[in-house]
Amino acid sequence: MSQKVLDLCRLLPGPLAGRMLADLGFEVVRLLPPAGDLTQALSPQLYNWLATGKQTITLDLKTSDGVGQLKALVAEAAILLEMNRPGVMERLGVGPETLRAINPKLTYVRIASYREAALYEAPGHDLTYLAGGGFIPRFGDGWKYLQIADGAGAYWAVIAALDGLRKGGGFYEVYLSEAAAGLAYPPPIKLDGSIVCYGIYPTREGQLALGLLEPHFWQRFCAAVGREDWKASAFSPAIESNPVYVEIKNLLAERTADEWEALALTHSFPARKVQPYVPPPSTIPWREAH
């Protein structure tokens, strides 16, 4: 079976899906128009990270040579990713019907904006997808720090691609306006730093994240720090008028985050030092055992 992926995408969702497939071991060929990708100018670090593991070719689909080159590549490809607005690829003569006639086993994945007929050809970006889908009330200011619909859309595009491979080919449209729905489950209560057992605390050096929701973890923490009197206060409010909250802050300020993390590992309760951001070397969070 072919392991070649043709990534015709720009910006974030499609190139992220291509990066994920490259990390999975597929041969990913990125096909960019002569104008390139706006991401390269706006965010070079992101552009380079998304390009990791891919071969990049300039391809002008507005020319007959470019169309012919794409068709030749499709004949040997397993997956094609594109995120042009609906109808663009068809007008260029390289829509899903045409390309899958060349290679019936091709899995063609289009990352689109909207499913609804009235909005089907409308443009969009992460923020507008979140707004129109009713996700802003759920995610709040999260859109400022993470492209939620775009990121979720990339994962759904990969799932669609793998589903197509399993079925021997197909045409899929992944709607970014709906992609975040899987992450918009009803919010778990109290996981917002409002209770003493679950939040981020300053230490003598660095910050420490405590995740002590389960009673046995909270009790291990209390025992480890010699404060058995806190055992009934795990879900008490993280506010200055709560003596337990103030005492925890004062206690954690006595040691460094590294020291607290070492204690947590010794006593088996979840607490980790807040680390600086570093771009991840891979998008794959598993180890395959043989």
XYZ file of C-alpha atoms in Angstrom, residues 117-239:
123
model
C -25.707 25.081 2.550
C -26.064 28.786 3.361
C -22.495 28.972 4.658
C -20.904 26.210 2.604
C -18.688 28.501 0.546
C -18.176 31.112 3.272
C -14.605 31.753 4.443
C -13.660 31.484 8.088
C -10.899 31.295 10.655
C -10.524 29.685 14.058
C -12.155 32.553 15.946
C -15.200 32.749 13.684
C -15.690 28.978 13.808
C -15.689 29.096 17.593
C -18.082 32.029 17.626
C -20.553 30.571 15.143
C -20.476 27.143 16.755
C -21.342 28.458 20.208
C -17.935 27.462 21.606
C -16.772 30.847 22.944
C -18.929 30.548 26.107
C -17.314 27.142 26.735
C -13.687 28.033 25.996
C -13.692 31.685 27.071
C -10.367 33.355 26.331
C -8.789 30.078 25.240
C -8.930 31.275 21.624
C -6.177 33.794 22.476
C -3.677 31.050 23.264
C -4.677 28.035 21.194
C -6.306 27.577 17.787
C -8.946 25.202 19.105
C -11.073 24.603 15.989
C -8.000 24.459 13.750
C -6.177 22.015 16.012
C -9.214 19.792 16.471
C -9.819 19.933 12.721
C -6.305 18.663 12.057
C -6.906 15.650 14.277
C -10.239 14.937 12.610
C -8.570 15.203 9.195
C -6.038 12.563 10.225
C -8.821 10.330 11.540
C -10.695 10.768 8.261
C -7.544 9.931 6.291
C -6.943 6.761 8.289
C -10.599 5.779 7.985
C -10.328 6.188 4.232
C -7.263 3.971 4.122
C -9.109 1.340 6.129
C -11.995 1.426 3.650
C -9.828 1.461 0.553
C -10.278 5.115 -0.398
C -12.938 7.812 -0.274
C -13.754 11.510 -0.175
C -14.142 13.250 3.179
C -15.010 16.811 4.152
C -13.942 17.867 7.634
C -15.815 20.946 8.881
C -13.725 23.257 11.040
C -16.877 24.937 12.318
C -17.803 21.647 14.008
C -14.368 20.230 14.795
C -14.146 21.663 18.312
C -17.412 19.982 19.335
C -15.560 16.933 20.642
C -13.710 19.197 23.075
C -16.763 21.195 24.091
C -18.181 18.604 26.479
C -19.909 20.084 29.559
C -17.094 21.587 31.637
C -16.033 19.598 34.696
C -16.739 21.658 37.784
C -13.968 22.972 40.003
C -11.128 22.387 37.521
C -10.435 26.099 37.189
C -8.183 26.767 40.165
C -11.104 27.633 42.432
C -10.408 24.840 44.962
C -7.244 24.304 46.974
C -6.464 20.783 45.747
C -6.375 21.699 42.041
C -4.439 24.685 40.811
C -1.089 26.358 40.230
C 0.880 27.738 43.169
C 4.023 29.869 43.395
C 6.987 28.289 45.155
C 10.335 29.634 46.336
C 11.518 29.146 42.778
C 9.097 28.391 39.953
C 5.473 27.330 39.995
C 3.881 24.037 41.021
C 0.734 22.469 39.580
C -1.271 20.428 42.073
C -3.799 17.906 40.738
C -5.103 16.262 43.896
C -8.770 15.679 43.054
C -9.038 12.097 44.286
C -9.255 11.748 48.063
C -6.322 9.327 48.255
C -4.029 11.756 46.412
C -5.041 14.651 48.643
C -4.529 12.532 51.741
C -1.057 11.472 50.559
C -0.164 15.126 50.079
C -1.457 16.043 53.540
C 0.489 13.189 55.108
C 3.661 14.042 53.178
C 3.640 17.639 54.434
C 2.518 16.730 57.959
C -0.829 18.492 57.776
C -3.394 15.832 58.542
C -5.699 18.638 59.677
C -6.187 19.623 56.010
C -7.747 16.292 55.022
C -11.322 17.590 55.005
C -10.448 20.781 53.107
C -9.547 19.524 49.633
C -12.523 21.184 47.983
C -12.473 24.334 50.049
C -12.195 27.571 48.052
C -8.873 28.923 46.854
C -9.489 32.396 48.239
